[in-house]
Amino acid sequence: MRKRVWKTLAIAICISIILSFLPYSEKTRPGLPRLHAESAKGSRSESRPAVPETYRDQVVVLVYHNVDPEVPTPESISPRMFEDHIEMFRDRGYHVISMAQFLHFLQGGPVPDKALLLTFDDGYEGVYRYAYPILRRHHLPATVFIVARWAGRKHGWFQYMSVEELRDMQRSGLIEIGSHSYDGHRTILGKNGTTPALVAPGAHEAEADYEKRVLDDFVKSRKFFQSELHVDNGIFCEPFGASSPTMIQLGKKAGYRYFFTGGGGSVTRQTPPEAIPRIDAGNRNMNPKWLNKWILQQVRPASTHGRPGQDGKTGEGAVPEYSG
Ligand SMILES: [Zn+2]
C-alpha cells in the first residue's frame, strides 16, 4: 500500500516538472487571459475576414522599448520572451529586413514576403545588454531610436545607452541608429492641456517661439547624430508616436524625410513617409503566439494597396496605444 502511494507521488512530481518546461506553453506565461479572451472572441466573430498566413509587398514595423529580466514595467520584455519572438519569426517564415532595405522598399524597391522591421525606442541600456546579443546571435538587423540628450544618462528610473555602446552596435553592421529627438521626449502644458512638447506650443508660448524651439530640437538632434555617430539617414521617430503638420514641416526643414509613428497597420510602397505606422510588440505579456496573430492582423488585402483611408487597421480593435 505504502509503496503504491510513493509511486503515484513520484509520477505526479515528474508530470509537473515536464509541464514547467513546455515553451510557449500557455500554462507558464503570465497575462494570458487576454489571449484566451481573444481566441474566444475570435470564434464568436466568424464574419471577420480570415487572417492571412502570409503577405507580400508590405512590411510590418514592430516597436520594442526595453529588454530586461528585472524591470517589471509593461514596456519591458524579458530576454527570454524576446528570443521566443525571434524564434517564432524564424519558425513562421518571417523575414527581418534592415532599415536600408526598408527605405529602398519605400522608394519602390523589392521586399521579401512576410517582411518585418524591428525598432527599439528611447535607447534603454537593456537593449544593448540583452537584445543586442540575441540579435547578433541570430544575425538580425534592427534600428534603435535615441533621444540624444538621454544618451549615457540615467533618466528617471532608467539608464540609457551611451554613445560608446551605440558605436559598438554600429560596428556590428546590424544596428541602425535614428533620432527620437534631441530633447523633445517630454510633455508640456499646452493651450488645451498636456501635450507632447514637439506637437504644439506651450500655454503661453507664441507660435513663432514654438516653431523656433522645435526647429532647434530637430537641428540639434541631426548635428548630434552626425558628429557623435556619423549618422545622417533622415529617419525620425516621433516621441509618444505623436505629431502635427507643423512639426513634420519643421522636421523636413531640418533635413528629416521619414517619420515613424504608431497607430497600427502595415507599410506599403504607397505609405506616406511622413507617417510610417508601427505596432507594439514589446508589451511584457506579448507571447509569440499572440504576436504572430497581431502581426497578421495588420496585413492589408493587396487590392487596397495605395488607396488612401485603407489604413489596414484590420486588428481586433485592440491597437494598443503605446506611450513613447
Ligand atoms: Zn519614446
Short mmCIF file of C-alpha atoms and ligand atoms in Angstrom, two decimals:
data_model
loop_
_atom_site.label_atom_id
_atom_site.label_comp_id
_atom_site.label_asym_id
_atom_site.label_seq_id
_atom_site.Cartn_x
_atom_site.Cartn_y
_atom_site.Cartn_z
CA MET A 1 0.00 0.00 0.00
CA ARG A 2 2.72 2.49 1.12
CA LYS A 3 4.76 1.53 -2.00
CA ARG A 4 1.78 2.42 -4.27
CA VAL A 5 1.38 5.83 -2.59
CA TRP A 6 5.04 6.65 -3.12
CA LYS A 7 4.84 5.53 -6.76
CA THR A 8 1.81 7.75 -7.51
CA LEU A 9 3.51 10.71 -5.84
CA ALA A 10 6.68 10.20 -7.91
CA ILE A 11 4.66 10.13 -11.14
CA ALA A 12 2.80 13.33 -10.17
CA ILE A 13 6.06 15.14 -9.48
CA CYS A 14 7.51 14.05 -12.84
CA ILE A 15 4.46 15.32 -14.75
CA SER A 16 4.57 18.74 -13.10
CA ILE A 17 8.32 19.04 -13.87
CA ILE A 18 7.72 18.20 -17.56
CA LEU A 19 4.84 20.73 -17.77
CA SER A 20 7.00 23.53 -16.38
CA PHE A 21 9.46 23.15 -19.31
CA LEU A 22 6.91 23.43 -22.14
CA PRO A 23 7.92 26.61 -24.26
CA TYR A 24 5.17 28.94 -25.39
CA SER A 25 3.02 26.84 -23.12
CA GLU A 26 0.10 28.91 -22.18
CA LYS A 27 0.20 27.42 -18.71
CA THR A 28 3.55 29.09 -17.93
CA ARG A 29 3.11 32.62 -19.38
CA PRO A 30 1.53 35.41 -17.32
CA GLY A 31 -1.21 37.65 -18.63
CA LEU A 32 -2.88 35.06 -20.82
CA PRO A 33 -6.47 35.69 -20.01
CA ARG A 34 -6.26 38.25 -22.80
CA LEU A 35 -5.10 35.69 -25.34
CA HIS A 36 -7.74 33.22 -24.32
CA ALA A 37 -10.30 36.04 -24.38
CA GLU A 38 -9.09 36.93 -27.87
CA SER A 39 -9.38 33.44 -29.26
CA ALA A 40 -12.75 33.03 -27.53
CA LYS A 41 -13.81 36.35 -29.02
CA GLY A 42 -12.35 35.26 -32.38
CA SER A 43 -14.62 32.23 -32.54
CA ARG A 44 -17.60 34.46 -31.87
CA SER A 45 -16.96 36.65 -34.92
CA GLU A 46 -16.94 34.24 -37.86
CA SER A 47 -17.86 37.19 -40.11
CA ARG A 48 -14.39 38.80 -39.59
CA PRO A 49 -12.11 38.37 -42.67
CA ALA A 50 -9.74 35.47 -42.25
CA VAL A 51 -6.29 36.49 -41.10
CA PRO A 52 -3.86 35.70 -43.91
CA GLU A 53 -0.94 33.38 -43.16
CA THR A 54 1.46 35.30 -45.38
CA TYR A 55 1.82 38.64 -47.10
CA ARG A 56 3.92 40.34 -49.76
CA ASP A 57 4.79 43.82 -50.91
CA GLN A 58 4.28 45.18 -47.41
CA VAL A 59 6.26 45.45 -44.20
CA VAL A 60 5.05 45.30 -40.62
CA VAL A 61 7.16 47.54 -38.38
CA LEU A 62 7.48 46.36 -34.77
CA VAL A 63 8.18 48.57 -31.75
CA TYR A 64 10.06 47.37 -28.71
CA HIS A 65 11.20 49.52 -25.79
CA ASN A 66 13.19 47.86 -23.04
CA VAL A 67 14.53 44.29 -22.86
CA ASP A 68 15.49 43.39 -19.31
CA PRO A 69 14.99 40.40 -16.99
CA GLU A 70 14.48 42.57 -13.94
CA VAL A 71 12.38 45.59 -14.92
CA PRO A 72 8.68 44.94 -14.25
CA THR A 73 7.21 47.73 -16.39
CA PRO A 74 4.61 46.98 -19.10
CA GLU A 75 7.01 48.11 -21.85
CA SER A 76 9.86 45.94 -20.71
CA ILE A 77 10.08 42.46 -22.17
CA SER A 78 12.26 39.67 -20.78
CA PRO A 79 15.26 38.46 -22.86
CA ARG A 80 13.66 35.00 -22.88
CA MET A 81 10.40 36.35 -24.33
CA PHE A 82 12.32 38.43 -26.89
CA GLU A 83 14.25 35.37 -28.03
CA ASP A 84 10.96 33.46 -28.25
CA HIS A 85 9.73 36.19 -30.62
CA ILE A 86 12.85 35.81 -32.75
CA GLU A 87 12.42 32.04 -32.90
CA MET A 88 8.78 32.47 -33.85
CA PHE A 89 9.79 34.79 -36.74
CA ARG A 90 12.15 32.08 -37.98
CA ASP A 91 9.63 29.24 -37.48
CA ARG A 92 6.81 31.13 -39.20
CA GLY A 93 8.88 32.22 -42.20
CA TYR A 94 9.10 35.95 -41.44
CA HIS A 95 11.97 37.94 -42.96
CA VAL A 96 13.52 40.61 -40.75
CA ILE A 97 14.85 43.37 -43.02
CA SER A 98 17.26 46.24 -42.36
CA MET A 99 16.41 49.95 -42.34
CA ALA A 100 18.33 50.34 -45.62
CA GLN A 101 16.17 47.63 -47.26
CA PHE A 102 13.06 49.26 -45.80
CA LEU A 103 13.89 52.73 -47.15
CA HIS A 104 14.72 51.19 -50.54
CA PHE A 105 11.30 49.48 -50.45
CA LEU A 106 9.59 52.84 -49.79
CA GLN A 107 11.34 54.13 -52.90
CA GLY A 108 9.87 51.29 -54.93
CA GLY A 109 12.45 48.54 -54.30
CA PRO A 110 11.78 44.84 -53.69
CA VAL A 111 11.00 43.27 -50.33
CA PRO A 112 10.83 39.62 -49.25
CA ASP A 113 7.50 38.05 -48.27
CA LYS A 114 6.42 38.38 -44.63
CA ALA A 115 8.83 41.28 -44.11
CA LEU A 116 9.34 42.72 -40.63
CA LEU A 117 11.33 45.74 -39.46
CA LEU A 118 12.45 45.73 -35.80
CA THR A 119 12.71 49.06 -33.97
CA PHE A 120 13.62 49.94 -30.37
CA ASP A 121 12.52 53.28 -28.92
CA ASP A 122 14.14 55.50 -26.32
CA GLY A 123 17.60 53.90 -26.03
CA TYR A 124 17.25 51.80 -22.88
CA GLU A 125 20.52 50.27 -21.67
CA GLY A 126 18.76 46.90 -21.53
CA VAL A 127 18.61 46.90 -25.36
CA TYR A 128 22.41 46.95 -25.51
CA ARG A 129 22.85 44.40 -22.71
CA TYR A 130 20.12 41.89 -23.59
CA ALA A 131 18.54 42.44 -27.02
CA TYR A 132 21.73 43.17 -28.99
CA PRO A 133 23.48 39.86 -28.09
CA ILE A 134 20.34 37.97 -29.19
CA LEU A 135 20.16 39.92 -32.47
CA ARG A 136 23.85 39.20 -33.08
CA ARG A 137 23.38 35.50 -32.39
CA HIS A 138 20.59 35.36 -34.96
CA HIS A 139 22.28 37.81 -37.37
CA LEU A 140 19.24 40.04 -37.41
CA PRO A 141 19.21 43.78 -38.20
CA ALA A 142 17.34 46.34 -36.10
CA THR A 143 17.04 50.08 -35.58
CA VAL A 144 17.34 51.94 -32.29
CA PHE A 145 15.75 55.39 -31.92
CA ILE A 146 17.68 57.53 -29.47
CA VAL A 147 16.82 60.67 -27.52
CA ALA A 148 20.15 62.46 -27.95
CA ARG A 149 20.09 64.26 -24.60
CA TRP A 150 19.47 60.99 -22.70
CA ALA A 151 22.43 59.11 -24.22
CA GLY A 152 24.66 57.72 -21.46
CA ARG A 153 22.48 59.21 -18.72
CA LYS A 154 20.14 57.97 -16.09
CA HIS A 155 16.73 59.49 -16.64
CA GLY A 156 14.07 58.69 -14.07
CA TRP A 157 14.41 55.01 -13.24
CA PHE A 158 16.28 54.08 -16.34
CA GLN A 159 19.84 54.07 -17.61
CA TYR A 160 20.19 54.90 -21.33
CA MET A 161 22.79 53.62 -23.80
CA SER A 162 25.98 55.62 -24.07
CA VAL A 163 27.49 56.88 -27.33
CA GLU A 164 30.24 54.24 -26.93
CA GLU A 165 27.66 51.45 -26.66
CA LEU A 166 25.84 52.82 -29.73
CA ARG A 167 29.13 52.88 -31.67
CA ASP A 168 29.81 49.32 -30.61
CA MET A 169 26.45 48.23 -32.08
CA GLN A 170 27.11 50.24 -35.25
CA ARG A 171 30.38 48.34 -35.72
CA SER A 172 28.39 45.05 -35.94
CA GLY A 173 26.81 46.31 -39.16
CA LEU A 174 23.45 45.07 -37.86
CA ILE A 175 22.19 48.10 -35.95
CA GLU A 176 20.95 51.37 -37.48
CA ILE A 177 20.54 54.43 -35.26
CA GLY A 178 17.88 57.06 -35.71
CA SER A 179 16.67 60.19 -33.94
CA HIS A 180 13.92 60.20 -31.34
CA SER A 181 14.53 63.98 -30.88
CA TYR A 182 17.28 65.90 -29.11
CA ASP A 183 15.27 66.83 -26.02
CA GLY A 184 11.69 66.59 -27.29
CA HIS A 185 10.65 63.43 -25.45
CA ARG A 186 8.62 65.22 -22.76
CA THR A 187 5.22 66.79 -22.32
CA ILE A 188 4.39 70.45 -21.66
CA LEU A 189 1.30 72.32 -20.60
CA GLY A 190 -0.25 73.45 -23.87
CA LYS A 191 -3.27 75.58 -24.63
CA ASN A 192 -5.53 72.55 -24.39
CA GLY A 193 -3.88 70.69 -21.52
CA THR A 194 -0.82 68.47 -21.53
CA THR A 195 0.73 67.97 -24.93
CA PRO A 196 3.87 66.30 -26.33
CA ALA A 197 6.48 69.09 -26.44
CA LEU A 198 7.14 68.96 -30.21
CA VAL A 199 3.47 68.81 -31.29
CA ALA A 200 2.07 72.18 -30.16
CA PRO A 201 3.04 75.45 -28.46
CA GLY A 202 3.01 75.84 -24.68
CA ALA A 203 0.10 77.58 -22.99
CA HIS A 204 1.92 80.93 -23.04
CA GLU A 205 4.23 80.29 -26.00
CA ALA A 206 3.89 82.32 -29.20
CA GLU A 207 3.57 80.29 -32.41
CA ALA A 208 6.89 81.73 -33.70
CA ASP A 209 8.72 80.75 -30.47
CA TYR A 210 7.22 77.26 -30.65
CA GLU A 211 8.38 76.85 -34.24
CA LYS A 212 11.88 78.10 -33.35
CA ARG A 213 12.07 75.74 -30.36
CA VAL A 214 11.03 72.70 -32.40
CA LEU A 215 13.28 73.52 -35.37
CA ASP A 216 16.20 73.93 -32.91
CA ASP A 217 15.49 70.49 -31.47
CA PHE A 218 15.45 68.83 -34.91
CA VAL A 219 18.64 70.63 -35.99
CA LYS A 220 20.44 69.84 -32.71
CA SER A 221 19.50 66.16 -32.92
CA ARG A 222 20.70 65.90 -36.51
CA LYS A 223 24.02 67.56 -35.54
CA PHE A 224 24.41 65.17 -32.59
CA PHE A 225 23.98 62.07 -34.79
CA GLN A 226 26.27 63.47 -37.49
CA SER A 227 29.10 64.40 -35.07
CA GLU A 228 28.87 61.62 -32.46
CA LEU A 229 27.78 58.67 -34.64
CA HIS A 230 28.44 59.73 -38.25
CA VAL A 231 24.78 59.07 -39.00
CA ASP A 232 22.68 61.22 -41.33
CA ASN A 233 19.97 58.85 -42.54
CA GLY A 234 16.94 61.18 -42.44
CA ILE A 235 14.87 58.91 -40.16
CA PHE A 236 12.97 60.31 -37.20
CA CYS A 237 10.76 58.55 -34.64
CA GLU A 238 8.04 60.73 -33.09
CA PRO A 239 8.13 60.90 -29.27
CA PHE A 240 4.90 59.37 -27.91
CA GLY A 241 4.00 58.46 -31.51
CA ALA A 242 2.55 61.98 -31.77
CA SER A 243 2.91 64.64 -34.46
CA SER A 244 1.31 67.70 -36.06
CA PRO A 245 1.56 69.11 -39.59
CA THR A 246 3.77 71.95 -38.29
CA MET A 247 6.09 69.52 -36.50
CA ILE A 248 6.52 67.42 -39.66
CA GLN A 249 7.12 70.50 -41.78
CA LEU A 250 9.84 71.69 -39.35
CA GLY A 251 11.39 68.23 -39.28
CA LYS A 252 11.61 68.26 -43.06
CA LYS A 253 13.16 71.76 -42.95
CA ALA A 254 15.85 70.32 -40.67
CA GLY A 255 16.53 67.52 -43.18
CA TYR A 256 14.44 64.58 -41.92
CA ARG A 257 12.43 62.65 -44.52
CA TYR A 258 10.96 59.57 -42.85
CA PHE A 259 8.75 59.89 -39.76
CA PHE A 260 7.93 56.75 -37.76
CA THR A 261 4.78 56.85 -35.67
CA GLY A 262 2.37 54.39 -34.06
CA GLY A 263 -1.23 53.53 -34.75
CA GLY A 264 -1.05 50.11 -36.31
CA GLY A 265 -1.26 48.83 -39.87
CA SER A 266 1.35 47.64 -42.35
CA VAL A 267 3.56 49.70 -44.67
CA THR A 268 3.28 49.56 -48.47
CA ARG A 269 5.16 51.41 -51.20
CA GLN A 270 2.34 53.96 -51.13
CA THR A 271 2.63 54.72 -47.43
CA PRO A 272 3.44 58.42 -46.96
CA PRO A 273 6.97 58.80 -45.48
CA GLU A 274 5.56 61.42 -43.10
CA ALA A 275 3.52 58.81 -41.24
CA ILE A 276 5.08 55.33 -41.15
CA PRO A 277 2.88 53.16 -38.91
CA ARG A 278 4.18 50.65 -36.38
CA ILE A 279 2.74 48.17 -33.91
CA ASP A 280 3.72 47.50 -30.32
CA ALA A 281 5.49 44.14 -29.92
CA GLY A 282 7.27 44.90 -26.66
CA ASN A 283 4.49 44.55 -24.11
CA ARG A 284 5.66 42.21 -21.34
CA ASN A 285 2.70 39.86 -21.92
CA MET A 286 3.10 39.69 -25.68
CA ASN A 287 3.78 35.99 -26.17
CA PRO A 288 4.91 34.77 -29.61
CA LYS A 289 1.58 33.17 -30.47
CA TRP A 290 -0.30 36.39 -29.84
CA LEU A 291 2.41 38.46 -31.60
CA ASN A 292 2.11 36.30 -34.72
CA LYS A 293 -1.65 36.88 -34.75
CA TRP A 294 -1.17 40.58 -34.08
CA ILE A 295 1.29 40.97 -36.99
CA LEU A 296 -1.01 39.17 -39.45
CA GLN A 297 -3.94 41.33 -38.38
CA GLN A 298 -2.05 44.37 -39.75
CA VAL A 299 -1.82 42.94 -43.23
CA ARG A 300 -3.78 44.80 -45.91
CA PRO A 301 -5.53 42.99 -48.71
CA ALA A 302 -3.43 43.56 -51.84
CA SER A 303 -6.42 45.27 -53.50
CA THR A 304 -6.25 48.16 -51.01
CA HIS A 305 -2.57 49.00 -51.56
CA GLY A 306 -2.31 52.68 -52.42
CA ARG A 307 -5.95 53.59 -51.61
CA PRO A 308 -5.99 56.34 -49.02
CA GLY A 309 -8.04 55.65 -45.99
CA GLN A 310 -7.46 51.95 -46.26
CA ASP A 311 -5.30 52.12 -43.18
CA GLY A 312 -5.04 48.45 -42.70
CA LYS A 313 -6.28 48.54 -39.18
CA THR A 314 -7.71 45.12 -39.50
CA GLY A 315 -6.71 44.32 -35.92
CA GLU A 316 -9.22 43.35 -33.33
CA GLY A 317 -9.81 46.92 -32.38
CA ALA A 318 -7.14 46.50 -29.79
CA VAL A 319 -4.38 48.54 -31.39
CA PRO A 320 -2.50 49.15 -28.17
CA GLU A 321 -1.64 52.80 -27.70
CA TYR A 322 1.94 52.77 -26.63
CA SER A 323 3.24 55.63 -24.60
CA GLY A 324 6.51 56.57 -26.05
ZN ZN B 1 9.80 57.15 -26.93
#
